[in-house]
Amino acid sequence: QVHLAESGGGLVQPGGSLRLSCAASGSIVSINAMGWYRQAPGKERELVAAINSIGSTNYADSVKGRFTISRDNAKNTVYLQMNSLKPEDTAVYYCNADILTLYNGGYYPNWGQGTQVTVSS
């Protein structure tokens, strides 16, 4: 089984910064795309940022210029650097990774448990 461990969430003032990390572990053969999603109260889960295996990125319009996604393939880890945070960024953030394992026969999506980010004055 694959496990995704998230860290870095917390409470921050508007204009502040946070860095989220998500490390995948288990019988991993390779990882294709990785990304971050978020879900605010009363809202649907939305894609925040994604990065493929060679480093191409995609961002939601609402975070462009403020957030940066990156990955360390040797560590099976994806990061989200969040700058100039706004109250509307408040949400539970979930990491995602499409992973091929020794046993699953193909790439399947895996999700972390989520980490709370609260931006408030």
Short mmCIF file of C-alpha atoms in Angstrom, two decimals:
data_model
loop_
_atom_site.label_atom_id
_atom_site.label_comp_id
_atom_site.label_asym_id
_atom_site.label_seq_id
_atom_site.Cartn_x
_atom_site.Cartn_y
_atom_site.Cartn_z
CA GLN A 1 0.00 0.00 0.00
CA VAL A 2 1.01 3.59 -0.64
CA HIS A 3 0.85 6.28 2.01
CA LEU A 4 1.08 10.04 1.51
CA ALA A 5 2.17 12.04 4.54
CA GLU A 6 1.45 15.77 4.51
CA SER A 7 2.95 18.46 6.69
CA GLY A 8 3.35 22.22 6.90
CA GLY A 9 -0.18 23.47 7.41
CA GLY A 10 -1.16 25.89 10.12
CA LEU A 11 -2.45 29.34 11.00
CA VAL A 12 -0.91 32.34 9.27
CA GLN A 13 -1.68 36.05 8.93
CA PRO A 14 -2.75 37.48 5.58
CA GLY A 15 0.34 38.17 3.50
CA GLY A 16 2.28 35.41 5.19
CA SER A 17 3.79 32.23 3.80
CA LEU A 18 3.62 28.50 4.34
CA ARG A 19 5.39 25.56 2.75
CA LEU A 20 3.50 22.29 2.44
CA SER A 21 5.23 18.95 1.95
CA CYS A 22 3.87 15.56 0.98
CA ALA A 23 6.02 12.44 0.94
CA ALA A 24 4.87 9.18 -0.63
CA SER A 25 6.03 5.85 0.73
CA GLY A 26 5.40 2.19 0.03
CA SER A 27 6.16 -0.27 -2.76
CA ILE A 28 6.56 2.50 -5.32
CA VAL A 29 7.88 1.82 -8.80
CA SER A 30 7.31 5.29 -10.22
CA ILE A 31 5.16 8.39 -9.84
CA ASN A 32 3.65 10.29 -12.73
CA ALA A 33 1.77 13.51 -11.94
CA MET A 34 1.65 14.98 -8.44
CA GLY A 35 -0.48 17.82 -7.24
CA TRP A 36 -2.22 19.77 -4.54
CA TYR A 37 -5.96 20.19 -4.17
CA ARG A 38 -7.91 22.15 -1.62
CA GLN A 39 -11.42 22.17 -0.23
CA ALA A 40 -12.89 25.09 1.65
CA PRO A 41 -16.07 24.85 3.75
CA GLY A 42 -19.10 24.68 1.48
CA LYS A 43 -16.94 24.45 -1.64
CA GLU A 44 -16.01 21.65 -4.01
CA ARG A 45 -12.50 20.30 -4.02
CA GLU A 46 -10.40 22.15 -6.58
CA LEU A 47 -7.01 21.71 -8.17
CA VAL A 48 -4.49 24.22 -6.85
CA ALA A 49 -1.35 23.13 -8.66
CA ALA A 50 0.03 20.10 -10.47
CA ILE A 51 3.41 18.99 -11.72
CA ASN A 52 4.28 16.15 -14.05
CA SER A 53 7.25 13.82 -13.96
CA ILE A 54 9.52 16.15 -15.94
CA GLY A 55 8.60 19.34 -14.13
CA SER A 56 5.84 20.92 -16.22
CA THR A 57 3.41 22.78 -13.97
CA ASN A 58 -0.18 23.94 -13.96
CA TYR A 59 -1.82 26.38 -11.52
CA ALA A 60 -5.28 27.56 -10.70
CA ASP A 61 -5.78 31.16 -11.79
CA SER A 62 -6.42 32.19 -8.20
CA VAL A 63 -2.92 31.20 -7.06
CA LYS A 64 -0.76 32.07 -10.06
CA GLY A 65 2.13 34.28 -9.08
CA ARG A 66 1.77 33.41 -5.40
CA PHE A 67 2.17 29.63 -5.16
CA THR A 68 4.95 27.42 -6.50
CA ILE A 69 4.78 23.65 -6.81
CA SER A 70 7.93 21.54 -6.98
CA ARG A 71 8.98 17.94 -6.50
CA ASP A 72 11.94 15.86 -5.45
CA ASN A 73 11.72 12.59 -7.34
CA ALA A 74 14.47 10.95 -5.30
CA LYS A 75 12.40 11.54 -2.16
CA ASN A 76 8.97 10.91 -3.73
CA THR A 77 7.96 14.28 -2.34
CA VAL A 78 5.93 17.19 -3.66
CA TYR A 79 6.00 20.70 -2.18
CA LEU A 80 3.78 23.73 -2.33
CA GLN A 81 5.32 27.07 -1.44
CA MET A 82 2.52 29.51 -0.65
CA ASN A 83 3.30 33.22 -0.49
CA SER A 84 1.13 36.31 -0.08
CA LEU A 85 -1.58 34.22 1.50
CA LYS A 86 -5.13 35.52 1.52
CA PRO A 87 -8.11 34.60 3.70
CA GLU A 88 -9.72 32.95 0.67
CA ASP A 89 -6.82 30.47 0.62
CA THR A 90 -8.19 28.97 3.83
CA ALA A 91 -8.97 25.31 3.17
CA VAL A 92 -7.91 21.75 3.80
CA TYR A 93 -5.10 21.00 1.37
CA TYR A 94 -4.71 17.49 -0.02
CA CYS A 95 -1.77 16.08 -1.93
CA ASN A 96 -2.29 13.71 -4.81
CA ALA A 97 -0.01 11.38 -6.73
CA ASP A 98 -0.55 8.93 -9.58
CA ILE A 99 1.55 5.97 -8.53
CA LEU A 100 2.64 2.66 -10.04
CA THR A 101 3.46 0.07 -7.39
CA LEU A 102 4.92 -3.40 -7.48
CA TYR A 103 1.43 -4.85 -7.27
CA ASN A 104 -1.26 -2.58 -8.73
CA GLY A 105 -0.56 -3.10 -12.44
CA GLY A 106 -0.93 0.55 -13.41
CA TYR A 107 -0.95 4.16 -12.26
CA TYR A 108 -3.65 4.96 -9.72
CA PRO A 109 -4.42 8.13 -7.79
CA ASN A 110 -3.47 8.29 -4.14
CA TRP A 111 -4.50 10.96 -1.64
CA GLY A 112 -3.11 12.31 1.57
CA GLN A 113 -5.24 12.85 4.64
CA GLY A 114 -5.22 16.63 4.27
CA THR A 115 -3.62 19.47 6.19
CA GLN A 116 -5.48 22.55 7.39
CA VAL A 117 -4.35 25.97 6.19
CA THR A 118 -6.01 28.93 7.89
CA VAL A 119 -5.31 32.50 6.83
CA SER A 120 -6.81 34.96 9.27
CA SER A 121 -6.07 38.26 10.97
#
